[in-house]
mmCIF file of C-alpha atoms in Angstrom:
data_model
loop_
_atom_site.group_PDB
_atom_site.id
_atom_site.type_symbol
_atom_site.label_atom_id
_atom_site.label_comp_id
_atom_site.label_asym_id
_atom_site.label_seq_id
_atom_site.Cartn_x
_atom_site.Cartn_y
_atom_site.Cartn_z
ATOM 1 C CA MET B 1 80.445 134.292 80.381
ATOM 2 C CA THR B 2 82.635 131.222 80.699
ATOM 3 C CA PHE B 3 85.488 130.400 83.061
ATOM 4 C CA PRO B 4 88.442 128.338 81.825
ATOM 5 C CA GLY B 5 89.409 126.896 85.182
ATOM 6 C CA SER B 6 92.820 127.165 86.790
ATOM 7 C CA ALA B 7 95.983 125.106 87.296
ATOM 8 C CA ARG B 8 99.106 125.271 89.425
ATOM 9 C CA THR B 9 102.272 123.217 89.913
ATOM 10 C CA GLU B 10 104.371 123.132 93.091
ATOM 11 C CA THR B 11 107.014 120.843 94.552
ATOM 12 C CA VAL B 12 105.639 119.012 97.578
ATOM 13 C CA LEU B 13 105.732 115.406 98.870
ATOM 14 C CA ASN B 14 109.165 115.133 97.220
ATOM 15 C CA THR B 15 107.738 115.495 93.738
ATOM 16 C CA SER B 16 106.159 117.951 91.329
ATOM 17 C CA VAL B 17 102.404 118.142 91.961
ATOM 18 C CA ASN B 18 99.997 119.665 89.450
ATOM 19 C CA VAL B 19 96.381 120.536 90.291
ATOM 20 C CA ASP B 20 94.361 121.249 87.143
ATOM 21 C CA ILE B 21 90.721 122.292 87.646
ATOM 22 C CA ARG B 22 88.503 122.539 84.539
ATOM 23 C CA THR B 23 85.133 123.226 86.198
ATOM 24 C CA ALA B 24 83.627 126.568 85.127
ATOM 25 C CA LEU B 25 84.029 128.521 88.360
ATOM 26 C CA PRO B 26 85.091 132.164 88.864
ATOM 27 C CA GLN B 27 88.728 132.842 89.719
ATOM 28 C CA ARG B 28 87.727 134.304 93.096
ATOM 29 C CA GLU B 29 86.658 130.759 94.014
ATOM 30 C CA LEU B 30 89.332 128.801 92.166
ATOM 31 C CA ILE B 31 92.402 130.602 93.504
ATOM 32 C CA PRO B 32 91.598 130.036 97.215
ATOM 33 C CA MET B 33 90.626 126.462 96.348
ATOM 34 C CA ILE B 34 94.056 125.758 94.865
ATOM 35 C CA ASP B 35 95.743 127.635 97.737
ATOM 36 C CA ASN B 36 93.976 125.314 100.170
ATOM 37 C CA ALA B 37 94.885 122.260 98.079
ATOM 38 C CA PHE B 38 98.610 122.909 98.382
ATOM 39 C CA ALA B 39 98.300 123.927 102.028
ATOM 40 C CA TRP B 40 96.785 120.481 102.670
ATOM 41 C CA LEU B 41 99.579 118.713 100.797
ATOM 42 C CA ARG B 42 102.228 120.639 102.734
ATOM 43 C CA TRP B 43 100.520 119.641 105.997
ATOM 44 C CA VAL B 44 100.627 115.987 104.910
ATOM 45 C CA GLU B 45 104.322 116.357 104.093
ATOM 46 C CA ARG B 46 105.116 117.872 107.500
ATOM 47 C CA THR B 47 103.076 115.267 109.354
ATOM 48 C CA PHE B 48 104.210 112.085 107.601
ATOM 49 C CA ASP B 49 107.825 112.793 106.576
ATOM 50 C CA PRO B 50 109.810 109.784 107.883
ATOM 51 C CA THR B 51 113.117 111.661 107.566
ATOM 52 C CA ASP B 52 112.027 114.535 109.827
ATOM 53 C CA PRO B 53 112.510 113.625 113.515
ATOM 54 C CA ASP B 54 109.913 116.247 114.487
ATOM 55 C CA SER B 55 107.163 114.989 112.150
ATOM 56 C CA GLN B 56 104.438 112.897 113.749
ATOM 57 C CA ILE B 57 105.891 109.777 112.111
ATOM 58 C CA GLY B 58 109.365 110.743 113.305
ATOM 59 C CA ARG B 59 108.135 111.289 116.844
ATOM 60 C CA PHE B 60 106.253 107.988 116.775
ATOM 61 C CA ASN B 61 109.329 106.069 115.651
ATOM 62 C CA SER B 62 111.477 107.621 118.372
ATOM 63 C CA GLY B 63 108.941 106.846 121.097
ATOM 64 C CA ARG B 64 108.086 110.490 121.772
ATOM 65 C CA THR B 65 104.632 111.936 122.413
ATOM 66 C CA ILE B 66 102.592 112.520 119.271
ATOM 67 C CA GLU B 67 99.592 114.723 118.634
ATOM 68 C CA GLN B 68 96.117 113.252 118.470
ATOM 69 C CA VAL B 69 95.918 113.334 114.675
ATOM 70 C CA PRO B 70 92.948 111.349 113.283
ATOM 71 C CA GLU B 71 94.610 111.197 109.885
ATOM 72 C CA LEU B 72 97.621 109.417 111.374
ATOM 73 C CA VAL B 73 95.385 106.756 112.882
ATOM 74 C CA GLU B 74 93.557 106.371 109.566
ATOM 75 C CA VAL B 75 96.745 106.016 107.521
ATOM 76 C CA VAL B 76 98.268 103.426 109.844
ATOM 77 C CA HIS B 77 94.995 101.473 109.825
ATOM 78 C CA ARG B 78 94.810 101.549 106.013
ATOM 79 C CA CYS B 79 98.420 100.439 105.703
ATOM 80 C CA ASN B 80 97.697 97.511 108.007
ATOM 81 C CA GLU B 81 94.716 96.567 105.817
ATOM 82 C CA LEU B 82 96.892 96.644 102.697
ATOM 83 C CA ALA B 83 99.534 94.532 104.407
ATOM 84 C CA GLU B 84 96.884 91.929 105.182
ATOM 85 C CA ALA B 85 95.349 92.074 101.679
ATOM 86 C CA THR B 86 98.760 91.547 100.036
ATOM 87 C CA ASP B 87 100.001 88.904 102.486
ATOM 88 C CA GLY B 88 102.651 91.293 103.747
ATOM 89 C CA TRP B 89 104.066 92.360 100.377
ATOM 90 C CA PHE B 90 102.992 95.892 101.138
ATOM 91 C CA ASP B 91 104.702 96.684 104.427
ATOM 92 C CA ALA B 92 104.816 100.124 106.050
ATOM 93 C CA ARG B 93 107.125 98.833 108.771
ATOM 94 C CA ILE B 94 110.727 98.110 107.880
ATOM 95 C CA ASP B 95 112.849 96.777 110.741
ATOM 96 C CA GLY B 96 110.265 98.083 113.182
ATOM 97 C CA VAL B 97 110.287 101.614 111.745
ATOM 98 C CA LEU B 98 106.998 103.034 110.457
ATOM 99 C CA ASP B 99 107.379 104.537 106.980
ATOM 100 C CA VAL B 100 104.155 105.181 105.028
ATOM 101 C CA SER B 101 105.906 106.636 101.973
ATOM 102 C CA GLY B 102 104.500 103.892 99.719
ATOM 103 C CA TYR B 103 100.957 104.942 100.617
ATOM 104 C CA ILE B 104 100.811 108.544 101.753
ATOM 105 C CA LYS B 105 101.080 110.315 98.389
ATOM 106 C CA GLY B 106 98.175 108.392 96.902
ATOM 107 C CA TRP B 107 96.166 108.898 100.094
ATOM 108 C CA ALA B 108 96.805 112.646 100.131
ATOM 109 C CA LEU B 109 95.813 113.079 96.483
ATOM 110 C CA GLU B 110 92.693 110.946 96.901
ATOM 111 C CA ARG B 111 91.598 113.003 99.903
ATOM 112 C CA LEU B 112 92.304 116.207 97.971
ATOM 113 C CA SER B 113 90.284 115.013 94.980
ATOM 114 C CA ARG B 114 87.289 114.298 97.172
ATOM 115 C CA ALA B 115 87.602 117.718 98.816
ATOM 116 C CA LEU B 116 87.677 119.443 95.428
ATOM 117 C CA CYS B 117 84.493 117.634 94.412
ATOM 118 C CA SER B 118 82.789 118.692 97.639
ATOM 119 C CA ALA B 119 83.817 122.291 96.947
ATOM 120 C CA GLY B 120 82.244 122.175 93.477
ATOM 121 C CA ALA B 121 85.350 121.541 91.353
ATOM 122 C CA VAL B 122 84.045 118.289 89.912
ATOM 123 C CA ASP B 123 86.249 118.388 86.788
ATOM 124 C CA HIS B 124 89.902 118.068 87.742
ATOM 125 C CA ARG B 125 93.149 116.214 87.331
ATOM 126 C CA ILE B 126 95.777 115.907 90.067
ATOM 127 C CA THR B 127 99.205 114.615 89.061
ATOM 128 C CA ALA B 128 102.101 113.807 91.387
ATOM 129 C CA GLY B 129 104.923 111.980 89.666
ATOM 130 C CA ALA B 130 103.468 108.708 88.380
ATOM 131 C CA ASP B 131 100.264 109.041 90.425
ATOM 132 C CA VAL B 132 97.212 110.587 88.748
ATOM 133 C CA ARG B 133 93.623 111.167 89.902
ATOM 134 C CA VAL B 134 91.037 112.355 87.376
ATOM 135 C CA ARG B 135 87.382 113.249 87.795
ATOM 136 C CA GLY B 136 84.796 114.726 85.470
ATOM 137 C CA SER B 137 85.806 115.978 82.042
ATOM 138 C CA ALA B 138 88.883 117.587 80.541
ATOM 139 C CA VAL B 139 86.539 119.641 78.364
ATOM 140 C CA PRO B 140 82.754 119.272 78.127
ATOM 141 C CA GLY B 141 81.885 115.858 76.723
ATOM 142 C CA ARG B 142 85.446 114.506 76.705
ATOM 143 C CA PRO B 143 87.151 112.266 79.252
ATOM 144 C CA TRP B 144 90.614 112.893 80.581
ATOM 145 C CA ARG B 145 93.457 111.402 78.552
ATOM 146 C CA VAL B 146 96.395 110.153 80.632
ATOM 147 C CA GLY B 147 99.625 108.797 79.207
ATOM 148 C CA ILE B 148 101.210 106.014 81.278
ATOM 149 C CA ARG B 149 104.936 106.493 81.008
ATOM 150 C CA ASP B 150 107.724 103.999 81.413
ATOM 151 C CA PRO B 151 109.369 105.226 84.647
ATOM 152 C CA ARG B 152 112.834 104.457 83.290
ATOM 153 C CA SER B 153 112.720 105.654 79.689
ATOM 154 C CA GLY B 154 109.953 108.234 80.026
ATOM 155 C CA SER B 155 108.200 106.971 76.897
ATOM 156 C CA VAL B 156 104.399 106.641 76.898
ATOM 157 C CA ARG B 157 103.342 102.999 76.749
ATOM 158 C CA ARG B 158 99.553 103.312 76.877
ATOM 159 C CA MET B 159 96.884 106.008 76.860
ATOM 160 C CA VAL B 160 94.090 105.786 79.430
ATOM 161 C CA PHE B 161 90.745 107.533 78.908
ATOM 162 C CA ALA B 162 88.526 108.074 81.946
ATOM 163 C CA ASN B 163 86.095 110.384 83.733
ATOM 164 C CA ASP B 164 86.702 108.995 87.225
ATOM 165 C CA LEU B 165 89.834 106.955 87.812
ATOM 166 C CA ALA B 166 92.955 106.629 89.952
ATOM 167 C CA ILE B 167 96.216 105.632 88.223
ATOM 168 C CA ALA B 168 99.364 104.664 90.155
ATOM 169 C CA THR B 169 102.671 103.442 88.718
ATOM 170 C CA SER B 170 105.532 101.910 90.695
ATOM 171 C CA GLY B 171 108.995 101.324 89.296
ATOM 172 C CA LYS B 172 111.133 104.444 89.473
ATOM 173 C CA ALA B 173 111.521 104.563 93.243
ATOM 174 C CA ARG B 174 113.467 101.884 95.094
ATOM 175 C CA VAL B 175 111.107 99.093 96.176
ATOM 176 C CA VAL B 176 112.341 96.545 98.694
ATOM 177 C CA ASP B 177 111.270 92.920 98.944
ATOM 178 C CA PRO B 178 109.924 92.938 102.531
ATOM 179 C CA ARG B 179 110.887 89.286 103.027
ATOM 180 C CA THR B 180 114.558 89.668 102.117
ATOM 181 C CA GLY B 181 115.198 93.378 102.574
ATOM 182 C CA GLU B 182 116.777 93.458 99.109
ATOM 183 C CA PRO B 183 115.700 95.823 96.296
ATOM 184 C CA GLN B 184 113.338 94.184 93.816
ATOM 185 C CA ARG B 185 114.741 94.229 90.283
ATOM 186 C CA GLY B 186 112.563 91.673 88.518
ATOM 187 C CA LEU B 187 110.150 94.128 86.882
ATOM 188 C CA ASN B 188 110.309 97.380 84.975
ATOM 189 C CA SER B 189 107.049 98.854 86.276
ATOM 190 C CA VAL B 190 103.587 98.101 87.645
ATOM 191 C CA THR B 191 100.538 100.301 87.035
ATOM 192 C CA VAL B 192 97.282 99.848 88.938
ATOM 193 C CA ILE B 193 94.029 101.646 88.078
ATOM 194 C CA GLY B 194 90.847 101.757 90.128
ATOM 195 C CA PRO B 195 88.543 103.907 92.261
ATOM 196 C CA ASP B 196 90.943 104.904 95.068
ATOM 197 C CA LEU B 197 94.441 106.277 94.478
ATOM 198 C CA ALA B 198 95.736 105.345 97.945
ATOM 199 C CA VAL B 199 94.831 101.690 97.434
ATOM 200 C CA ALA B 200 96.096 101.695 93.832
ATOM 201 C CA ASP B 201 99.410 103.179 94.996
ATOM 202 C CA GLY B 202 99.853 100.560 97.709
ATOM 203 C CA LEU B 203 98.891 97.705 95.402
ATOM 204 C CA ALA B 204 101.327 98.864 92.705
ATOM 205 C CA THR B 205 104.130 98.887 95.272
ATOM 206 C CA ALA B 206 103.167 95.432 96.561
ATOM 207 C CA ILE B 207 102.943 93.823 93.110
ATOM 208 C CA TYR B 208 106.285 95.314 92.126
ATOM 209 C CA ALA B 209 107.837 93.911 95.306
ATOM 210 C CA MET B 210 106.454 90.456 94.484
ATOM 211 C CA GLY B 211 108.446 90.157 91.275
ATOM 212 C CA PRO B 212 107.324 88.827 87.881
ATOM 213 C CA VAL B 213 105.842 85.405 88.668
ATOM 214 C CA ARG B 214 104.070 86.043 91.966
ATOM 215 C CA GLY B 215 103.139 89.582 90.894
ATOM 216 C CA ARG B 216 101.414 88.426 87.720
ATOM 217 C CA ARG B 217 99.436 85.751 89.574
ATOM 218 C CA PHE B 218 98.345 88.262 92.244
ATOM 219 C CA ALA B 219 97.403 90.831 89.562
ATOM 220 C CA MET B 220 95.172 88.366 87.737
ATOM 221 C CA ASP B 221 93.417 87.336 90.959
ATOM 222 C CA LEU B 222 93.010 90.994 91.940
ATOM 223 C CA ALA B 223 91.558 91.941 88.554
ATOM 224 C CA ALA B 224 89.120 89.027 88.585
ATOM 225 C CA ALA B 225 87.678 90.314 91.853
ATOM 226 C CA GLU B 226 87.543 93.928 90.573
ATOM 227 C CA PRO B 227 87.616 96.939 90.780
ATOM 228 C CA TYR B 228 91.427 97.254 90.431
ATOM 229 C CA GLN B 229 93.159 96.421 87.156
ATOM 230 C CA VAL B 230 96.858 96.044 86.435
ATOM 231 C CA MET B 231 99.549 96.495 83.789
ATOM 232 C CA ILE B 232 102.912 94.848 84.465
ATOM 233 C CA VAL B 233 105.935 95.686 82.318
ATOM 234 C CA THR B 234 108.748 93.142 82.457
ATOM 235 C CA ARG B 235 112.456 93.918 82.336
ATOM 236 C CA GLY B 236 112.380 92.864 78.728
ATOM 237 C CA GLY B 237 109.716 95.468 77.941
ATOM 238 C CA ARG B 238 106.756 93.114 77.493
ATOM 239 C CA SER B 239 103.403 94.293 78.871
ATOM 240 C CA VAL B 240 101.013 92.001 80.734
ATOM 241 C CA ILE B 241 97.579 93.625 81.006
ATOM 242 C CA THR B 242 94.457 92.450 82.790
ATOM 243 C CA PRO B 243 91.229 92.526 80.727
ATOM 244 C CA GLY B 244 89.707 95.405 82.670
ATOM 245 C CA PHE B 245 92.817 97.523 82.149
ATOM 246 C CA ALA B 246 92.577 97.080 78.405
ATOM 247 C CA ALA B 247 88.981 98.346 78.522
ATOM 248 C CA TYR B 248 90.224 101.770 79.691
ATOM 249 C CA SER B 249 93.269 102.090 77.465
ATOM 250 C CA VAL B 250 94.935 101.670 74.085
ATOM 251 C CA PRO B 251 98.626 101.371 73.153
ATOM 252 C CA ALA B 252 100.218 104.800 72.810
ATOM 253 C CA GLU B 253 100.875 104.341 69.100
ATOM 254 C CA LEU B 254 97.135 103.862 68.475
ATOM 255 C CA ALA B 255 95.965 106.835 70.551
ATOM 256 C CA GLY B 256 96.487 109.374 67.810
#
């Protein structure tokens, strides 16, 4: 007897999130697993929502007492590390206000992916907007196939094939240059792939904020050090891809 897996889509973290498990497990195990997955994401939303004055982030920013939440300490620490690694181009503090929106979605999905693996669901895909985390196989013997869409037109630019990869694209949401406070408009999109979706998400935001010249130079240096690879799409529609990115992907028109 075989089990086809299970999938569910809900709106959480201000976007549509899909959890698609392909591991052959009975439904009596899969359904509670997916229930727990969305319960976790809703907890993250309640805890880190910068617009809610009663969230832990909201309480922190207003100087009120916060709960002893280890995850909050971890997220702030990771954001500080990304700020240092990007020379401040990723910045979770705007005018003294802590806002981890550019990091938290990728972090939540990465944590969820690891939890699913620990629970035995080793073949899965989690999608939240332009952020995707895949592990295992879509079907036995075949990697996952992920289309990277242009965040403005919706068209698929490249197809990525992978068994264990995080994919984060920045470009649709408003990204501010942390040094001027002005929205960055020099690029169409930035996609970062690598082993950790939280880091990939933060790096994509930072490179987008840098603009075309500085962003391309940073992307090439980042890719040379591995393990994160980058695709930058200019306002004119031209793609700049690091060598490691090309190894995972093909242009959409060649994917078949």
